PDB file of C-alpha atoms and ligand atoms in Angstrom:
ATOM      1  CA  MET A   1     -33.602   4.682  -1.400  1.00 43.00           C
ATOM      2  CA  ARG A   2     -34.314   2.264  -4.267  1.00 53.00           C
ATOM      3  CA  ALA A   3     -35.029   3.486  -7.781  1.00 46.00           C
ATOM      4  CA  THR A   4     -36.668   0.221  -8.901  1.00 56.00           C
ATOM      5  CA  GLU A   5     -39.594  -1.961  -7.839  1.00 68.00           C
ATOM      6  CA  PRO A   6     -38.247  -5.505  -7.514  1.00 76.00           C
ATOM      7  CA  ALA A   7     -41.582  -7.255  -8.124  1.00 67.00           C
ATOM      8  CA  ARG A   8     -42.234  -5.613 -11.465  1.00 76.00           C
ATOM      9  CA  ASN A   9     -41.847  -7.594 -14.716  1.00 82.00           C
ATOM     10  CA  ARG A  10     -40.712  -5.142 -17.374  1.00 76.00           C
ATOM     11  CA  SER A  11     -41.031  -7.624 -20.215  1.00 78.00           C
ATOM     12  CA  THR A  12     -44.832  -7.872 -20.133  1.00 80.00           C
ATOM     13  CA  LEU A  13     -46.945  -6.029 -22.677  1.00 75.00           C
ATOM     14  CA  ALA A  14     -49.089  -4.587 -19.859  1.00 77.00           C
ATOM     15  CA  HIS A  15     -46.033  -3.062 -18.209  1.00 79.00           C
ATOM     16  CA  GLN A  16     -44.784  -1.648 -21.491  1.00 76.00           C
ATOM     17  CA  VAL A  17     -48.135  -0.056 -22.306  1.00 75.00           C
ATOM     18  CA  ARG A  18     -48.430   1.462 -18.816  1.00 78.00           C
ATOM     19  CA  TYR A  19     -44.865   2.745 -19.056  1.00 79.00           C
ATOM     20  CA  ALA A  20     -45.453   4.239 -22.498  1.00 76.00           C
ATOM     21  CA  LEU A  21     -48.576   6.040 -21.272  1.00 75.00           C
ATOM     22  CA  ARG A  22     -46.675   7.461 -18.289  1.00 82.00           C
ATOM     23  CA  HIS A  23     -43.588   8.453 -20.320  1.00 77.00           C
ATOM     24  CA  PRO A  24     -44.686   9.143 -23.920  1.00 77.00           C
ATOM     25  CA  GLU A  25     -41.507  11.164 -24.490  1.00 79.00           C
ATOM     26  CA  ARG A  26     -39.436   7.962 -24.086  1.00 78.00           C
ATOM     27  CA  ILE A  27     -41.239   6.006 -26.804  1.00 82.00           C
ATOM     28  CA  PRO A  28     -38.969   7.085 -29.720  1.00 81.00           C
ATOM     29  CA  ALA A  29     -35.792   6.137 -27.808  1.00 83.00           C
ATOM     30  CA  HIS A  30     -37.228   2.744 -26.840  1.00 84.00           C
ATOM     31  CA  ALA A  31     -38.384   2.130 -30.405  1.00 86.00           C
ATOM     32  CA  ARG A  32     -34.838   2.851 -31.613  1.00 88.00           C
ATOM     33  CA  ARG A  33     -33.416   0.396 -29.031  1.00 87.00           C
ATOM     34  CA  ALA A  34     -35.935  -2.268 -30.037  1.00 88.00           C
ATOM     35  CA  ALA A  35     -35.087  -1.855 -33.731  1.00 91.00           C
ATOM     36  CA  ARG A  36     -31.355  -2.033 -32.976  1.00 91.00           C
ATOM     37  CA  ASP A  37     -31.940  -5.100 -30.809  1.00 90.00           C
ATOM     38  CA  ALA A  38     -33.812  -6.876 -33.609  1.00 91.00           C
ATOM     39  CA  TRP A  39     -31.058  -6.087 -36.125  1.00 93.00           C
ATOM     40  CA  LEU A  40     -28.179  -7.057 -33.821  1.00 93.00           C
ATOM     41  CA  ARG A  41     -29.910 -10.292 -32.767  1.00 92.00           C
ATOM     42  CA  LEU A  42     -30.062 -11.245 -36.429  1.00 93.00           C
ATOM     43  CA  ARG A  43     -26.388 -10.455 -36.961  1.00 95.00           C
ATOM     44  CA  TYR A  44     -24.951 -11.941 -33.752  1.00 94.00           C
ATOM     45  CA  ARG A  45     -26.115 -15.154 -32.140  1.00 92.00           C
ATOM     46  CA  ASP A  46     -23.398 -15.039 -29.472  1.00 95.00           C
ATOM     47  CA  HIS A  47     -24.267 -12.742 -26.545  1.00 95.00           C
ATOM     48  CA  ILE A  48     -20.800 -11.224 -26.162  1.00 96.00           C
ATOM     49  CA  ALA A  49     -20.627 -10.299 -29.852  1.00 96.00           C
ATOM     50  CA  TYR A  50     -24.161  -8.894 -29.602  1.00 94.00           C
ATOM     51  CA  TYR A  51     -23.405  -6.808 -26.510  1.00 94.00           C
ATOM     52  CA  ARG A  52     -20.098  -5.610 -27.938  1.00 96.00           C
ATOM     53  CA  ALA A  53     -22.076  -4.227 -30.888  1.00 94.00           C
ATOM     54  CA  VAL A  54     -24.539  -2.558 -28.486  1.00 92.00           C
ATOM     55  CA  MET A  55     -21.604  -0.874 -26.738  1.00 93.00           C
ATOM     56  CA  ALA A  56     -20.127   0.243 -30.059  1.00 92.00           C
ATOM     57  CA  SER A  57     -23.446   1.806 -30.997  1.00 91.00           C
ATOM     58  CA  ASP A  58     -23.885   3.473 -27.560  1.00 88.00           C
ATOM     59  CA  ALA A  59     -20.286   4.668 -27.436  1.00 87.00           C
ATOM     60  CA  ALA A  60     -20.685   6.288 -30.846  1.00 86.00           C
ATOM     61  CA  ARG A  61     -23.329   8.530 -29.242  1.00 82.00           C
ATOM     62  CA  SER A  62     -21.647   9.131 -25.860  1.00 79.00           C
ATOM     63  CA  THR A  63     -19.251   6.990 -23.841  1.00 76.00           C
ATOM     64  CA  GLU A  64     -20.697   8.362 -20.615  1.00 73.00           C
ATOM     65  CA  ALA A  65     -24.181   7.346 -21.700  1.00 72.00           C
ATOM     66  CA  ALA A  66     -22.812   3.937 -22.687  1.00 76.00           C
ATOM     67  CA  VAL A  67     -21.746   3.134 -19.117  1.00 76.00           C
ATOM     68  CA  GLY A  68     -24.631   4.668 -17.200  1.00 63.00           C
ATOM     69  CA  HIS A  69     -28.303   5.384 -17.409  1.00 56.00           C
ATOM     70  CA  ASN A  70     -27.947   9.111 -17.116  1.00 60.00           C
ATOM     71  CA  PRO A  71     -25.799  10.833 -19.696  1.00 64.00           C
ATOM     72  CA  SER A  72     -24.716  13.727 -17.464  1.00 83.00           C
ATOM     73  CA  ARG A  73     -21.084  13.995 -16.414  1.00 87.00           C
ATOM     74  CA  GLU A  74     -22.203  14.614 -12.813  1.00 90.00           C
ATOM     75  CA  ALA A  75     -24.200  11.361 -12.679  1.00 90.00           C
ATOM     76  CA  TRP A  76     -21.253   9.477 -14.203  1.00 92.00           C
ATOM     77  CA  ALA A  77     -18.918  10.842 -11.527  1.00 94.00           C
ATOM     78  CA  ARG A  78     -21.428  10.304  -8.697  1.00 95.00           C
ATOM     79  CA  ILE A  79     -22.001   6.617  -9.518  1.00 95.00           C
ATOM     80  CA  GLY A  80     -18.264   6.041  -9.811  1.00 97.00           C
ATOM     81  CA  ARG A  81     -17.728   7.661  -6.408  1.00 98.00           C
ATOM     82  CA  MET A  82     -20.555   5.596  -4.889  1.00 98.00           C
ATOM     83  CA  GLN A  83     -18.888   2.340  -6.012  1.00 98.00           C
ATOM     84  CA  PHE A  84     -15.495   3.479  -4.751  1.00 98.00           C
ATOM     85  CA  ASP A  85     -16.638   4.733  -1.327  1.00 98.00           C
ATOM     86  CA  TYR A  86     -18.658   1.579  -0.743  1.00 98.00           C
ATOM     87  CA  LEU A  87     -15.801  -0.755  -1.624  1.00 98.00           C
ATOM     88  CA  VAL A  88     -13.331   1.145   0.548  1.00 98.00           C
ATOM     89  CA  ARG A  89     -15.837   0.980   3.437  1.00 98.00           C
ATOM     90  CA  HIS A  90     -16.149  -2.754   2.764  1.00 98.00           C
ATOM     91  CA  GLY A  91     -12.541  -3.808   2.726  1.00 98.00           C
ATOM     92  CA  LEU A  92     -10.584  -2.487  -0.270  1.00 98.00           C
ATOM     93  CA  GLN A  93      -7.045  -1.553   0.780  1.00 98.00           C
ATOM     94  CA  PRO A  94      -4.287   0.136  -1.258  1.00 98.00           C
ATOM     95  CA  HIS A  95      -2.072  -2.967  -1.346  1.00 98.00           C
ATOM     96  CA  HIS A  96      -4.870  -5.144  -2.749  1.00 98.00           C
ATOM     97  CA  ARG A  97      -4.736  -6.498  -6.286  1.00 98.00           C
ATOM     98  CA  MET A  98      -8.022  -5.747  -7.975  1.00 99.00           C
ATOM     99  CA  LEU A  99      -9.744  -7.033 -11.096  1.00 99.00           C
ATOM    100  CA  GLU A 100     -12.633  -4.980 -12.441  1.00 99.00           C
ATOM    101  CA  ILE A 101     -14.846  -6.946 -14.832  1.00 98.00           C
ATOM    102  CA  GLY A 102     -16.571  -4.649 -17.334  1.00 98.00           C
ATOM    103  CA  CYS A 103     -14.444  -1.659 -16.316  1.00 98.00           C
ATOM    104  CA  GLY A 104     -16.149   0.571 -18.897  1.00 96.00           C
ATOM    105  CA  ASN A 105     -14.576   3.992 -19.295  1.00 95.00           C
ATOM    106  CA  LEU A 106     -13.255   3.882 -15.708  1.00 97.00           C
ATOM    107  CA  ARG A 107     -16.182   5.664 -14.074  1.00 96.00           C
ATOM    108  CA  ALA A 108     -15.121   4.022 -10.802  1.00 98.00           C
ATOM    109  CA  GLY A 109     -11.873   2.563 -12.119  1.00 98.00           C
ATOM    110  CA  ARG A 110     -10.109   5.942 -12.154  1.00 98.00           C
ATOM    111  CA  LEU A 111     -10.702   6.191  -8.381  1.00 98.00           C
ATOM    112  CA  PHE A 112      -9.589   2.592  -7.771  1.00 99.00           C
ATOM    113  CA  ILE A 113      -6.446   3.168  -9.870  1.00 98.00           C
ATOM    114  CA  ASP A 114      -5.587   6.322  -7.946  1.00 98.00           C
ATOM    115  CA  TYR A 115      -6.098   4.581  -4.592  1.00 98.00           C
ATOM    116  CA  LEU A 116      -4.348   1.268  -5.285  1.00 99.00           C
ATOM    117  CA  ASP A 117      -0.602   0.706  -5.385  1.00 98.00           C
ATOM    118  CA  THR A 118       1.007   1.022  -8.815  1.00 98.00           C
ATOM    119  CA  GLY A 119       0.168  -1.868 -11.129  1.00 98.00           C
ATOM    120  CA  HIS A 120      -2.489  -3.336  -8.815  1.00 98.00           C
ATOM    121  CA  TYR A 121      -5.540  -2.493 -10.950  1.00 98.00           C
ATOM    122  CA  TYR A 122      -6.567  -4.809 -13.779  1.00 98.00           C
ATOM    123  CA  GLY A 123      -9.598  -3.835 -15.871  1.00 98.00           C
ATOM    124  CA  ILE A 124     -11.176  -6.063 -18.504  1.00 98.00           C
ATOM    125  CA  ASP A 125     -14.002  -5.304 -20.899  1.00 98.00           C
ATOM    126  CA  ILE A 126     -15.521  -6.881 -23.988  1.00 97.00           C
ATOM    127  CA  SER A 127     -15.728  -3.548 -25.820  1.00 96.00           C
ATOM    128  CA  PRO A 128     -12.683  -2.109 -27.622  1.00 96.00           C
ATOM    129  CA  HIS A 129     -14.536   1.192 -28.017  1.00 94.00           C
ATOM    130  CA  ILE A 130     -14.989   1.483 -24.273  1.00 95.00           C
ATOM    131  CA  LEU A 131     -11.375   0.525 -23.578  1.00 96.00           C
ATOM    132  CA  LEU A 132     -10.222   3.376 -25.844  1.00 95.00           C
ATOM    133  CA  ALA A 133     -12.480   5.709 -23.873  1.00 94.00           C
ATOM    134  CA  ALA A 134     -10.944   4.269 -20.682  1.00 96.00           C
ATOM    135  CA  GLN A 135      -7.508   5.331 -21.929  1.00 97.00           C
ATOM    136  CA  ASP A 136      -8.848   8.878 -22.372  1.00 96.00           C
ATOM    137  CA  THR A 137     -10.122   8.862 -18.777  1.00 96.00           C
ATOM    138  CA  LEU A 138      -6.741   7.623 -17.618  1.00 98.00           C
ATOM    139  CA  ALA A 139      -4.899  10.396 -19.446  1.00 98.00           C
ATOM    140  CA  ALA A 140      -7.368  13.088 -18.319  1.00 97.00           C
ATOM    141  CA  GLY A 141      -6.853  12.022 -14.707  1.00 98.00           C
ATOM    142  CA  ARG A 142      -3.042  11.960 -15.129  1.00 98.00           C
ATOM    143  CA  LEU A 143      -3.060   8.404 -13.830  1.00 98.00           C
ATOM    144  CA  GLN A 144      -0.421   7.087 -16.238  1.00 98.00           C
ATOM    145  CA  PRO A 145       2.179   6.524 -13.466  1.00 98.00           C
ATOM    146  CA  LYS A 146      -0.149   4.015 -11.769  1.00 98.00           C
ATOM    147  CA  LEU A 147       0.284   1.682 -14.769  1.00 98.00           C
ATOM    148  CA  PRO A 148      -3.097  -0.039 -14.711  1.00 98.00           C
ATOM    149  CA  TYR A 149      -3.798  -2.950 -17.069  1.00 98.00           C
ATOM    150  CA  LEU A 150      -6.726  -2.440 -19.463  1.00 98.00           C
ATOM    151  CA  VAL A 151      -7.407  -5.601 -21.407  1.00 98.00           C
ATOM    152  CA  LEU A 152      -9.950  -6.723 -24.004  1.00 98.00           C
ATOM    153  CA  ALA A 153     -11.748  -9.936 -23.041  1.00 98.00           C
ATOM    154  CA  ASP A 154     -13.921 -12.308 -25.022  1.00 97.00           C
ATOM    155  CA  ASP A 155     -15.336 -14.359 -22.169  1.00 98.00           C
ATOM    156  CA  LEU A 156     -15.240 -14.669 -18.396  1.00 98.00           C
ATOM    157  CA  THR A 157     -13.013 -17.728 -18.058  1.00 98.00           C
ATOM    158  CA  PHE A 158     -10.031 -15.518 -17.043  1.00 98.00           C
ATOM    159  CA  ALA A 159      -7.808 -18.088 -18.781  1.00 98.00           C
ATOM    160  CA  PHE A 160      -4.984 -15.534 -19.211  1.00 98.00           C
ATOM    161  CA  LEU A 161      -4.918 -14.545 -15.527  1.00 98.00           C
ATOM    162  CA  PRO A 162      -2.934 -16.278 -12.761  1.00 98.00           C
ATOM    163  CA  ASP A 163      -4.264 -18.488  -9.964  1.00 98.00           C
ATOM    164  CA  ALA A 164      -5.016 -16.966  -6.536  1.00 98.00           C
ATOM    165  CA  HIS A 165      -3.951 -13.470  -7.596  1.00 98.00           C
ATOM    166  CA  PHE A 166      -6.777 -10.990  -6.920  1.00 98.00           C
ATOM    167  CA  ASP A 167      -7.861  -9.870  -3.456  1.00 98.00           C
ATOM    168  CA  VAL A 168     -10.860  -8.060  -4.897  1.00 98.00           C
ATOM    169  CA  VAL A 169     -12.905  -8.687  -8.028  1.00 99.00           C
ATOM    170  CA  HIS A 170     -15.565  -6.094  -8.830  1.00 98.00           C
ATOM    171  CA  ALA A 171     -18.304  -5.991 -11.485  1.00 98.00           C
ATOM    172  CA  HIS A 172     -20.735  -3.087 -11.492  1.00 98.00           C
ATOM    173  CA  SER A 173     -23.675  -3.055 -13.930  1.00 96.00           C
ATOM    174  CA  VAL A 174     -22.307  -6.039 -15.841  1.00 97.00           C
ATOM    175  CA  PHE A 175     -24.568  -8.915 -14.742  1.00 98.00           C
ATOM    176  CA  SER A 176     -27.525  -6.568 -15.311  1.00 96.00           C
ATOM    177  CA  HIS A 177     -26.602  -6.998 -18.995  1.00 96.00           C
ATOM    178  CA  SER A 178     -25.672 -10.675 -18.846  1.00 97.00           C
ATOM    179  CA  PRO A 179     -27.712 -13.820 -19.575  1.00 96.00           C
ATOM    180  CA  PRO A 180     -27.420 -16.741 -17.130  1.00 97.00           C
ATOM    181  CA  HIS A 181     -24.699 -18.615 -19.045  1.00 97.00           C
ATOM    182  CA  VAL A 182     -22.336 -15.612 -18.855  1.00 97.00           C
ATOM    183  CA  ILE A 183     -22.817 -15.304 -15.085  1.00 98.00           C
ATOM    184  CA  GLU A 184     -22.360 -19.041 -14.687  1.00 98.00           C
ATOM    185  CA  GLU A 185     -19.118 -18.932 -16.678  1.00 98.00           C
ATOM    186  CA  CYS A 186     -17.861 -16.199 -14.362  1.00 98.00           C
ATOM    187  CA  PHE A 187     -18.816 -18.153 -11.209  1.00 98.00           C
ATOM    188  CA  ALA A 188     -17.190 -21.290 -12.609  1.00 98.00           C
ATOM    189  CA  HIS A 189     -13.825 -19.548 -12.970  1.00 98.00           C
ATOM    190  CA  VAL A 190     -13.604 -16.644 -10.535  1.00 98.00           C
ATOM    191  CA  GLY A 191     -12.680 -18.893  -7.574  1.00 98.00           C
ATOM    192  CA  ARG A 192      -9.430 -19.870  -9.311  1.00 98.00           C
ATOM    193  CA  ILE A 193      -8.154 -16.295  -9.592  1.00 98.00           C
ATOM    194  CA  LEU A 194      -9.264 -15.126  -6.133  1.00 98.00           C
ATOM    195  CA  ALA A 195      -6.451 -14.920  -3.580  1.00 98.00           C
ATOM    196  CA  PRO A 196      -7.060 -16.607  -0.206  1.00 97.00           C
ATOM    197  CA  GLY A 197      -9.515 -14.399   1.689  1.00 97.00           C
ATOM    198  CA  GLY A 198     -10.436 -12.547  -1.499  1.00 98.00           C
ATOM    199  CA  PHE A 199     -13.964 -11.576  -2.538  1.00 98.00           C
ATOM    200  CA  PHE A 200     -15.973 -10.811  -5.642  1.00 98.00           C
ATOM    201  CA  ASP A 201     -18.614  -8.056  -5.484  1.00 98.00           C
ATOM    202  CA  PHE A 202     -21.147  -7.602  -8.253  1.00 98.00           C
ATOM    203  CA  THR A 203     -24.368  -5.714  -8.827  1.00 98.00           C
ATOM    204  CA  PHE A 204     -27.435  -7.103 -10.541  1.00 97.00           C
ATOM    205  CA  ASP A 205     -30.960  -6.028 -11.422  1.00 96.00           C
ATOM    206  CA  ARG A 206     -33.090  -7.760  -8.824  1.00 97.00           C
ATOM    207  CA  THR A 207     -36.600  -9.059  -9.204  1.00 96.00           C
ATOM    208  CA  GLU A 208     -38.727 -10.668  -6.551  1.00 94.00           C
ATOM    209  CA  GLY A 209     -41.147 -11.947  -9.185  1.00 93.00           C
ATOM    210  CA  ALA A 210     -40.525 -13.883 -12.379  1.00 93.00           C
ATOM    211  CA  GLU A 211     -37.041 -13.586 -13.838  1.00 94.00           C
ATOM    212  CA  HIS A 212     -37.136 -11.791 -17.139  1.00 93.00           C
ATOM    213  CA  GLN A 213     -35.213  -9.753 -19.668  1.00 91.00           C
ATOM    214  CA  VAL A 214     -35.892  -6.638 -21.708  1.00 89.00           C
ATOM    215  CA  LEU A 215     -34.561  -6.974 -25.256  1.00 89.00           C
ATOM    216  CA  ARG A 216     -31.255  -8.864 -25.015  1.00 88.00           C
ATOM    217  CA  GLU A 217     -29.793  -5.980 -23.022  1.00 88.00           C
ATOM    218  CA  ASP A 218     -31.277  -6.002 -19.509  1.00 92.00           C
ATOM    219  CA  PHE A 219     -31.665  -9.072 -17.285  1.00 96.00           C
ATOM    220  CA  TYR A 220     -33.551  -9.328 -13.971  1.00 96.00           C
ATOM    221  CA  TYR A 221     -32.636 -12.074 -11.487  1.00 97.00           C
ATOM    222  CA  ARG A 222     -33.871 -13.332  -8.143  1.00 97.00           C
ATOM    223  CA  THR A 223     -31.287 -13.235  -5.359  1.00 98.00           C
ATOM    224  CA  GLU A 224     -31.869 -16.945  -4.620  1.00 98.00           C
ATOM    225  CA  THR A 225     -31.070 -17.881  -8.225  1.00 98.00           C
ATOM    226  CA  LEU A 226     -27.661 -16.229  -8.074  1.00 98.00           C
ATOM    227  CA  THR A 227     -26.961 -17.640  -4.600  1.00 98.00           C
ATOM    228  CA  ALA A 228     -27.735 -21.165  -5.822  1.00 98.00           C
ATOM    229  CA  LEU A 229     -25.681 -20.696  -8.985  1.00 98.00           C
ATOM    230  CA  ALA A 230     -22.714 -19.509  -6.938  1.00 98.00           C
ATOM    231  CA  ALA A 231     -23.065 -22.496  -4.579  1.00 97.00           C
ATOM    232  CA  ARG A 232     -22.946 -24.882  -7.556  1.00 97.00           C
ATOM    233  CA  HIS A 233     -19.453 -23.537  -8.201  1.00 97.00           C
ATOM    234  CA  GLY A 234     -18.194 -23.731  -4.621  1.00 97.00           C
ATOM    235  CA  LEU A 235     -18.895 -20.082  -3.795  1.00 98.00           C
ATOM    236  CA  ASP A 236     -20.741 -18.509  -0.867  1.00 98.00           C
ATOM    237  CA  ALA A 237     -22.872 -15.523  -1.842  1.00 98.00           C
ATOM    238  CA  ARG A 238     -24.032 -12.821   0.579  1.00 98.00           C
ATOM    239  CA  PHE A 239     -26.601 -10.119  -0.150  1.00 98.00           C
ATOM    240  CA  MET A 240     -25.184  -6.682   0.713  1.00 98.00           C
ATOM    241  CA  ASP A 241     -28.129  -5.096   2.573  1.00 97.00           C
ATOM    242  CA  ASP A 242     -26.577  -1.710   3.191  1.00 97.00           C
ATOM    243  CA  TRP A 243     -26.040  -1.123  -0.549  1.00 98.00           C
ATOM    244  CA  GLU A 244     -29.857  -1.027  -0.826  1.00 97.00           C
ATOM    245  CA  ARG A 245     -29.895   2.265   1.071  1.00 96.00           C
ATOM    246  CA  LEU A 246     -27.850   4.007  -1.625  1.00 96.00           C
ATOM    247  CA  PRO A 247     -29.540   5.817  -4.524  1.00 91.00           C
ATOM    248  CA  HIS A 248     -28.889   3.111  -7.102  1.00 88.00           C
ATOM    249  CA  GLY A 249     -31.408   0.868  -8.813  1.00 92.00           C
ATOM    250  CA  GLN A 250     -29.383  -2.341  -8.633  1.00 96.00           C
ATOM    251  CA  SER A 251     -28.611  -4.711  -5.760  1.00 97.00           C
ATOM    252  CA  LYS A 252     -25.206  -5.988  -4.728  1.00 98.00           C
ATOM    253  CA  MET A 253     -23.834  -9.372  -3.655  1.00 98.00           C
ATOM    254  CA  ARG A 254     -20.462 -10.516  -2.351  1.00 98.00           C
ATOM    255  CA  VAL A 255     -19.103 -13.924  -3.290  1.00 98.00           C
ATOM    256  CA  THR A 256     -16.263 -15.755  -1.538  1.00 98.00           C
ATOM    257  CA  VAL A 257     -14.785 -19.211  -1.992  1.00 97.00           C
ATOM    258  CA  ALA A 258     -16.686 -21.588   0.284  1.00 91.00           C
ATOM    259  CA  ALA A 259     -14.598 -22.747   3.268  1.00 83.00           C
ATOM    260  CA  ASP A 260     -14.672 -26.462   2.318  1.00 77.00           C
ATOM    261  CA  ARG A 261     -13.536 -25.702  -1.234  1.00 75.00           C
ATOM    262  CA  ALA A 262     -10.807 -23.332  -0.022  1.00 71.00           C
ATOM    263  CA  ARG A 263      -9.363 -26.244   2.001  1.00 61.00           C
ATOM    264  CA  THR A 264      -9.388 -28.726  -0.879  1.00 61.00           C
ATOM    265  CA  VAL A 265      -8.481 -26.522  -3.877  1.00 55.00           C
ATOM    266  CA  GLY A 266      -5.166 -24.832  -3.262  1.00 51.00           C
ATOM    267  CA  PRO A 267      -3.755 -22.051  -5.462  1.00 49.00           C
TER     268      PRO A 267
HETATM  269  C1  SAM B 301     -23.078  -0.325 -17.835  1.00 53.35           C
HETATM  270  S1  SAM B 301     -21.388  -0.479 -18.220  1.00 53.35           S
HETATM  271  C2  SAM B 301     -20.644  -0.309 -16.608  1.00 53.35           C
HETATM  272  C3  SAM B 301     -19.175   0.000 -16.671  1.00 53.35           C
HETATM  273  C4  SAM B 301     -18.467   0.145 -15.336  1.00 53.35           C
HETATM  274  N1  SAM B 301     -18.533  -1.074 -14.567  1.00 53.35           N
HETATM  275  C5  SAM B 301     -19.049   1.316 -14.581  1.00 53.35           C
HETATM  276  O1  SAM B 301     -19.672   1.113 -13.539  1.00 53.35           O
HETATM  277  O2  SAM B 301     -18.903   2.420 -15.072  1.00 53.35           O
HETATM  278  C6  SAM B 301     -21.179  -2.225 -18.542  1.00 53.35           C
HETATM  279  C7  SAM B 301     -19.787  -2.531 -19.050  1.00 53.35           C
HETATM  280  O3  SAM B 301     -19.581  -3.931 -18.972  1.00 53.35           O
HETATM  281  C8  SAM B 301     -19.044  -4.388 -20.184  1.00 53.35           C
HETATM  282  N2  SAM B 301     -19.451  -5.794 -20.293  1.00 53.35           N
HETATM  283  C9  SAM B 301     -20.687  -6.288 -20.542  1.00 53.35           C
HETATM  284  N3  SAM B 301     -20.666  -7.635 -20.520  1.00 53.35           N
HETATM  285  C10 SAM B 301     -19.390  -8.003 -20.216  1.00 53.35           C
HETATM  286  C11 SAM B 301     -18.732  -9.252 -20.041  1.00 53.35           C
HETATM  287  N4  SAM B 301     -19.385 -10.409 -20.162  1.00 53.35           N
HETATM  288  N5  SAM B 301     -17.405  -9.259 -19.748  1.00 53.35           N
HETATM  289  C12 SAM B 301     -16.731  -8.081 -19.623  1.00 53.35           C
HETATM  290  N6  SAM B 301     -17.293  -6.869 -19.787  1.00 53.35           N
HETATM  291  C13 SAM B 301     -18.609  -6.816 -20.078  1.00 53.35           C
HETATM  292  C14 SAM B 301     -19.597  -3.456 -21.240  1.00 53.35           C
HETATM  293  O4  SAM B 301     -18.821  -3.446 -22.417  1.00 53.35           O
HETATM  294  C15 SAM B 301     -19.572  -2.127 -20.486  1.00 53.35           C
HETATM  295  O5  SAM B 301     -18.358  -1.459 -20.632  1.00 53.35           O
END
């Protein structure tokens, strides 16, 4: 069950007018987002600084709303569980070392932390506000003994992380908020930190039409674009078809180090 229509271009005026006519009650919220976007664009030219400010503003309202579309606690828990169950079905094992990019307030992270061996979960995020909320989730779940790492990041070069360390890298609803250069930076560096046989799963907002963005917050990509970008950095990308059957609006891909690169670039 898909919640989105991949061919639709949400940035066009025609789409926005149609949407406004269908959902007049959402106009004030969108107008507030558009005004915030205009102000933050003026203040921050760099995308990470811009998006960090978006997260600060969202988190001030509700941290659950900041990491999901639906502000209810039930939806927050359900989407976390969906990520966890899927990853366990697709290879995550307790002894694995896992990096979660954009861990948010541990919607899924709390389940990964509980499942993985002590010290095997590493979460990074660009938002200090969200990382403080992540600590609250950790304490509420009594997960302190699992000693996860929760670290503030400024980019996706992973410069402070060791070579060939992570069996699993996971990014849910992060590339849906990332312009191409941020995704490219991640692809350029993730191969170095992946352990032999490791994989990187990420979700993205998929379009089958023209690639576009809504404000500077939401980005829509074609699958082929991301596959080609990954290939430029020695990575094989696979579309995860069975994720499409789940009630989630985004699509998922899995990236691994291409066999020829794995032979030539050792840890
Ligand atoms: C929609 S939330 C999803 C959080 C979490 N993955 C989840 O599923 O609950 C997106 C998160 O990614 C973080 N984020 C956005 N861009 C990022 C980047 N380039 N590097 C690291 N974190 C990023 C945001 O601060 C936010 O916490």
